PDB file of C-alpha atoms in Angstrom:
ATOM      1  CA  MET A 213      12.383 -26.984-129.189  1.00 45.00           C
ATOM      2  CA  ASN A 214      11.205 -29.268-126.429  1.00 57.00           C
ATOM      3  CA  ASN A 215      12.865 -29.285-123.046  1.00 76.00           C
ATOM      4  CA  THR A 216      13.633 -32.847-122.002  1.00 87.00           C
ATOM      5  CA  GLU A 217      15.618 -32.152-118.816  1.00 88.00           C
ATOM      6  CA  PRO A 218      12.504 -31.542-116.672  1.00 88.00           C
ATOM      7  CA  ILE A 219      10.979 -34.785-117.982  1.00 90.00           C
ATOM      8  CA  ILE A 220      14.118 -36.804-117.245  1.00 90.00           C
ATOM      9  CA  ASN A 221      14.471 -35.189-113.812  1.00 88.00           C
ATOM     10  CA  SER A 222      10.838 -35.964-112.943  1.00 88.00           C
ATOM     11  CA  ILE A 223      11.390 -39.624-113.865  1.00 88.00           C
ATOM     12  CA  LYS A 224      14.563 -39.733-111.724  1.00 85.00           C
ATOM     13  CA  LYS A 225      12.767 -38.200-108.721  1.00 85.00           C
ATOM     14  CA  ALA A 226       9.767 -40.524-108.878  1.00 81.00           C
ATOM     15  CA  SER A 227       9.831 -43.500-106.576  1.00 76.00           C
ATOM     16  CA  GLY A 228       8.253 -46.753-107.635  1.00 77.00           C
ATOM     17  CA  GLU A 229       6.380 -47.131-110.894  1.00 80.00           C
ATOM     18  CA  PRO A 230       5.928 -43.917-112.879  1.00 86.00           C
ATOM     19  CA  ASN A 231       2.557 -42.248-113.250  1.00 91.00           C
ATOM     20  CA  TRP A 232       2.355 -43.476-116.839  1.00 94.00           C
ATOM     21  CA  GLN A 233      -0.479 -41.184-117.926  1.00 95.00           C
ATOM     22  CA  GLU A 234       1.047 -38.025-116.485  1.00 94.00           C
ATOM     23  CA  LEU A 235       4.446 -38.900-117.955  1.00 95.00           C
ATOM     24  CA  LEU A 236       3.018 -39.580-121.423  1.00 96.00           C
ATOM     25  CA  GLU A 237       0.970 -36.384-121.437  1.00 96.00           C
ATOM     26  CA  THR A 238       4.056 -34.363-120.434  1.00 95.00           C
ATOM     27  CA  ILE A 239       6.073 -35.919-123.279  1.00 96.00           C
ATOM     28  CA  ILE A 240       3.270 -35.368-125.812  1.00 96.00           C
ATOM     29  CA  SER A 241       2.965 -31.730-124.766  1.00 94.00           C
ATOM     30  CA  SER A 242       6.727 -31.142-124.761  1.00 94.00           C
ATOM     31  CA  PHE A 243       7.006 -32.325-128.375  1.00 95.00           C
ATOM     32  CA  ASP A 244       3.864 -30.463-129.543  1.00 93.00           C
ATOM     33  CA  CYS A 245       2.107 -33.728-130.352  1.00 94.00           C
ATOM     34  CA  ILE A 246      -1.520 -34.793-129.961  1.00 93.00           C
ATOM     35  CA  THR A 247      -1.310 -38.508-129.323  1.00 93.00           C
ATOM     36  CA  GLY A 248       1.038 -41.134-127.949  1.00 96.00           C
ATOM     37  CA  THR A 249       1.600 -44.492-126.300  1.00 97.00           C
ATOM     38  CA  ILE A 250       3.922 -46.104-123.809  1.00 97.00           C
ATOM     39  CA  HIS A 251       4.346 -49.877-123.996  1.00 98.00           C
ATOM     40  CA  THR A 252       6.507 -51.957-121.657  1.00 97.00           C
ATOM     41  CA  LEU A 253       8.042 -55.283-122.586  1.00 97.00           C
ATOM     42  CA  ASP A 254       6.678 -58.359-120.839  1.00 97.00           C
ATOM     43  CA  PRO A 255       9.729 -60.651-120.836  1.00 93.00           C
ATOM     44  CA  ALA A 256       7.571 -63.733-120.185  1.00 95.00           C
ATOM     45  CA  THR A 257       5.504 -63.293-123.367  1.00 96.00           C
ATOM     46  CA  ASN A 258       7.880 -61.057-125.365  1.00 95.00           C
ATOM     47  CA  LEU A 259       4.904 -58.758-126.026  1.00 97.00           C
ATOM     48  CA  LEU A 260       4.748 -54.987-125.678  1.00 98.00           C
ATOM     49  CA  ILE A 261       1.995 -54.214-123.155  1.00 97.00           C
ATOM     50  CA  LEU A 262       0.171 -50.865-123.289  1.00 97.00           C
ATOM     51  CA  LYS A 263       0.795 -48.865-120.094  1.00 97.00           C
ATOM     52  CA  SER A 264      -0.597 -45.515-121.194  1.00 97.00           C
ATOM     53  CA  GLN A 265      -2.155 -43.870-124.222  1.00 97.00           C
ATOM     54  CA  LYS A 266      -3.643 -40.570-125.226  1.00 96.00           C
ATOM     55  CA  GLY A 267      -5.665 -39.882-128.331  1.00 92.00           C
ATOM     56  CA  ILE A 268      -6.047 -43.476-129.495  1.00 89.00           C
ATOM     57  CA  PRO A 269      -9.601 -44.240-130.663  1.00 86.00           C
ATOM     58  CA  ASP A 270     -11.354 -46.718-128.354  1.00 89.00           C
ATOM     59  CA  PHE A 271     -11.948 -49.241-131.140  1.00 87.00           C
ATOM     60  CA  LEU A 272      -8.170 -49.484-131.719  1.00 86.00           C
ATOM     61  CA  LEU A 273      -7.245 -50.137-128.084  1.00 90.00           C
ATOM     62  CA  PRO A 274      -7.740 -53.936-128.280  1.00 91.00           C
ATOM     63  CA  LYS A 275      -5.249 -54.070-131.181  1.00 88.00           C
ATOM     64  CA  MET A 276      -2.778 -51.888-129.305  1.00 90.00           C
ATOM     65  CA  SER A 277      -3.073 -53.428-125.838  1.00 95.00           C
ATOM     66  CA  SER A 278      -0.400 -56.018-126.643  1.00 96.00           C
ATOM     67  CA  ILE A 279       1.916 -55.843-129.632  1.00 95.00           C
ATOM     68  CA  PRO A 280       4.278 -58.554-130.878  1.00 96.00           C
ATOM     69  CA  ILE A 281       7.884 -57.544-131.461  1.00 96.00           C
ATOM     70  CA  GLY A 282       8.227 -56.740-135.167  1.00 94.00           C
ATOM     71  CA  LYS A 283       4.593 -55.660-135.746  1.00 90.00           C
ATOM     72  CA  GLY A 284       3.611 -52.053-136.354  1.00 87.00           C
ATOM     73  CA  MET A 285       5.739 -49.035-135.559  1.00 89.00           C
ATOM     74  CA  ALA A 286       6.201 -49.877-131.876  1.00 94.00           C
ATOM     75  CA  GLY A 287       7.021 -53.506-132.599  1.00 95.00           C
ATOM     76  CA  ILE A 288       9.507 -52.626-135.325  1.00 94.00           C
ATOM     77  CA  ALA A 289      11.187 -49.978-133.128  1.00 96.00           C
ATOM     78  CA  ALA A 290      11.514 -52.693-130.468  1.00 97.00           C
ATOM     79  CA  GLU A 291      12.853 -55.231-132.962  1.00 96.00           C
ATOM     80  CA  ARG A 292      15.372 -52.830-134.516  1.00 96.00           C
ATOM     81  CA  LYS A 293      16.189 -51.204-131.169  1.00 97.00           C
ATOM     82  CA  ALA A 294      16.098 -47.940-133.103  1.00 96.00           C
ATOM     83  CA  PRO A 295      13.592 -45.149-133.784  1.00 95.00           C
ATOM     84  CA  VAL A 296      10.983 -45.716-136.492  1.00 92.00           C
ATOM     85  CA  GLU A 297       9.506 -42.587-138.006  1.00 84.00           C
ATOM     86  CA  MET A 298       6.925 -41.626-140.605  1.00 72.00           C
ATOM     87  CA  CYS A 299       6.470 -38.151-141.993  1.00 58.00           C
ATOM     88  CA  ASN A 300       2.873 -39.032-142.881  1.00 50.00           C
ATOM     89  CA  LEU A 301       1.370 -42.210-141.505  1.00 50.00           C
ATOM     90  CA  GLN A 302      -1.747 -41.640-143.653  1.00 52.00           C
ATOM     91  CA  THR A 303       0.139 -42.037-146.933  1.00 54.00           C
ATOM     92  CA  ASP A 304       2.736 -44.594-145.809  1.00 50.00           C
ATOM     93  CA  GLU A 305       3.012 -47.611-148.067  1.00 54.00           C
ATOM     94  CA  SER A 306       6.125 -49.172-146.518  1.00 56.00           C
ATOM     95  CA  GLY A 307       4.108 -51.702-144.533  1.00 53.00           C
ATOM     96  CA  VAL A 308       5.659 -50.537-141.255  1.00 54.00           C
ATOM     97  CA  ALA A 309       2.415 -48.993-140.027  1.00 54.00           C
ATOM     98  CA  ARG A 310      -0.412 -51.460-139.614  1.00 50.00           C
ATOM     99  CA  PRO A 311      -3.532 -50.638-141.674  1.00 52.00           C
ATOM    100  CA  ALA A 312      -5.551 -49.924-138.517  1.00 52.00           C
ATOM    101  CA  ALA A 313      -2.966 -47.323-137.471  1.00 53.00           C
ATOM    102  CA  LYS A 314      -4.309 -45.023-140.171  1.00 48.00           C
ATOM    103  CA  GLU A 315      -7.541 -44.857-138.164  1.00 54.00           C
ATOM    104  CA  THR A 316      -5.720 -42.731-135.575  1.00 55.00           C
ATOM    105  CA  LYS A 317      -5.851 -39.873-138.125  1.00 58.00           C
ATOM    106  CA  VAL A 318      -2.305 -38.798-137.171  1.00 62.00           C
ATOM    107  CA  GLU A 319       0.391 -38.070-139.707  1.00 69.00           C
ATOM    108  CA  GLY A 320       3.917 -37.296-138.433  1.00 80.00           C
ATOM    109  CA  SER A 321       4.796 -40.059-135.982  1.00 87.00           C
ATOM    110  CA  ILE A 322       7.773 -41.651-134.262  1.00 94.00           C
ATOM    111  CA  ALA A 323       8.260 -44.720-132.072  1.00 95.00           C
ATOM    112  CA  VAL A 324      11.459 -45.193-130.081  1.00 97.00           C
ATOM    113  CA  PRO A 325      12.675 -48.154-128.064  1.00 98.00           C
ATOM    114  CA  MET A 326      13.164 -47.688-124.333  1.00 97.00           C
ATOM    115  CA  MET A 327      16.640 -49.153-123.914  1.00 97.00           C
ATOM    116  CA  LEU A 328      19.086 -49.440-121.031  1.00 96.00           C
ATOM    117  CA  ASP A 329      22.502 -51.076-121.361  1.00 96.00           C
ATOM    118  CA  GLY A 330      21.477 -52.692-124.646  1.00 95.00           C
ATOM    119  CA  GLU A 331      18.337 -54.252-123.156  1.00 96.00           C
ATOM    120  CA  LEU A 332      14.810 -53.457-124.374  1.00 98.00           C
ATOM    121  CA  TYR A 333      12.258 -52.352-121.771  1.00 97.00           C
ATOM    122  CA  GLY A 334       9.485 -51.078-124.036  1.00 98.00           C
ATOM    123  CA  THR A 335       8.596 -48.374-126.543  1.00 98.00           C
ATOM    124  CA  LEU A 336       7.455 -44.773-126.562  1.00 98.00           C
ATOM    125  CA  GLY A 337       5.460 -43.383-129.473  1.00 96.00           C
ATOM    126  CA  ILE A 338       4.159 -39.889-130.209  1.00 95.00           C
ATOM    127  CA  ALA A 339       2.466 -38.290-133.204  1.00 91.00           C
ATOM    128  CA  LYS A 340       1.309 -35.003-134.673  1.00 89.00           C
ATOM    129  CA  SER A 341      -1.835 -34.189-136.619  1.00 84.00           C
ATOM    130  CA  GLU A 342       0.142 -32.954-139.630  1.00 84.00           C
ATOM    131  CA  PRO A 343       2.993 -34.354-141.752  1.00 82.00           C
ATOM    132  CA  TYR A 344       6.234 -33.928-139.837  1.00 87.00           C
ATOM    133  CA  ASP A 345       9.799 -35.182-139.891  1.00 88.00           C
ATOM    134  CA  PHE A 346      11.174 -35.422-136.365  1.00 93.00           C
ATOM    135  CA  THR A 347      14.650 -33.892-136.135  1.00 92.00           C
ATOM    136  CA  GLU A 348      17.715 -35.836-135.103  1.00 93.00           C
ATOM    137  CA  SER A 349      17.832 -33.873-131.851  1.00 93.00           C
ATOM    138  CA  GLU A 350      14.180 -34.730-131.137  1.00 94.00           C
ATOM    139  CA  SER A 351      14.900 -38.396-131.811  1.00 95.00           C
ATOM    140  CA  ILE A 352      17.935 -38.298-129.491  1.00 95.00           C
ATOM    141  CA  ALA A 353      15.857 -36.546-126.814  1.00 95.00           C
ATOM    142  CA  LEU A 354      13.139 -39.211-127.048  1.00 96.00           C
ATOM    143  CA  LEU A 355      15.756 -41.964-126.779  1.00 97.00           C
ATOM    144  CA  ALA A 356      17.161 -40.270-123.654  1.00 96.00           C
ATOM    145  CA  ILE A 357      13.680 -40.089-122.128  1.00 96.00           C
ATOM    146  CA  GLY A 358      13.148 -43.742-123.057  1.00 96.00           C
ATOM    147  CA  GLU A 359      16.428 -44.688-121.380  1.00 96.00           C
ATOM    148  CA  GLU A 360      15.372 -42.948-118.173  1.00 94.00           C
ATOM    149  CA  ILE A 361      11.984 -44.699-118.276  1.00 95.00           C
ATOM    150  CA  ALA A 362      13.819 -48.014-118.795  1.00 95.00           C
ATOM    151  CA  ARG A 363      16.005 -47.237-115.757  1.00 92.00           C
ATOM    152  CA  SER A 364      12.885 -46.628-113.657  1.00 91.00           C
ATOM    153  CA  ILE A 365      11.380 -49.941-114.839  1.00 90.00           C
ATOM    154  CA  LYS A 366      14.577 -51.834-114.039  1.00 85.00           C
ATOM    155  CA  ASN A 367      14.745 -50.355-110.545  1.00 79.00           C
TER     156      ASN A 367
END
């Protein structure tokens, strides 16, 4: 099982804006994933803006650089203010994942909102290369990390 306390403590200790890439890579590694994204909410445009990514094919980056609320896994997690998960993104037919998302070649994936005091600050998404159902404790851990990231954005 992942250990989220060191991640949360590192976010608390950081002053100013987080090192987005280092933070994302630590989260990805902690959850035994291969890819991930961090998006922050731009309140002026109501778009999720890509702050960091790992493992996203270059040709997909333009589609992922800004995401409307309600579109794709990150946008739906933001809209619902709740985790959105897929055991296998490659075979999903729910319409939650955008067709281009299948080009990432990942399977088990989760996107969680970064919330603080009921307010949305962005989303965090990670994925594995095989089918996987994230556990409730993993989902709760990701939400706690997201809350700490939101706190750092607010401050």
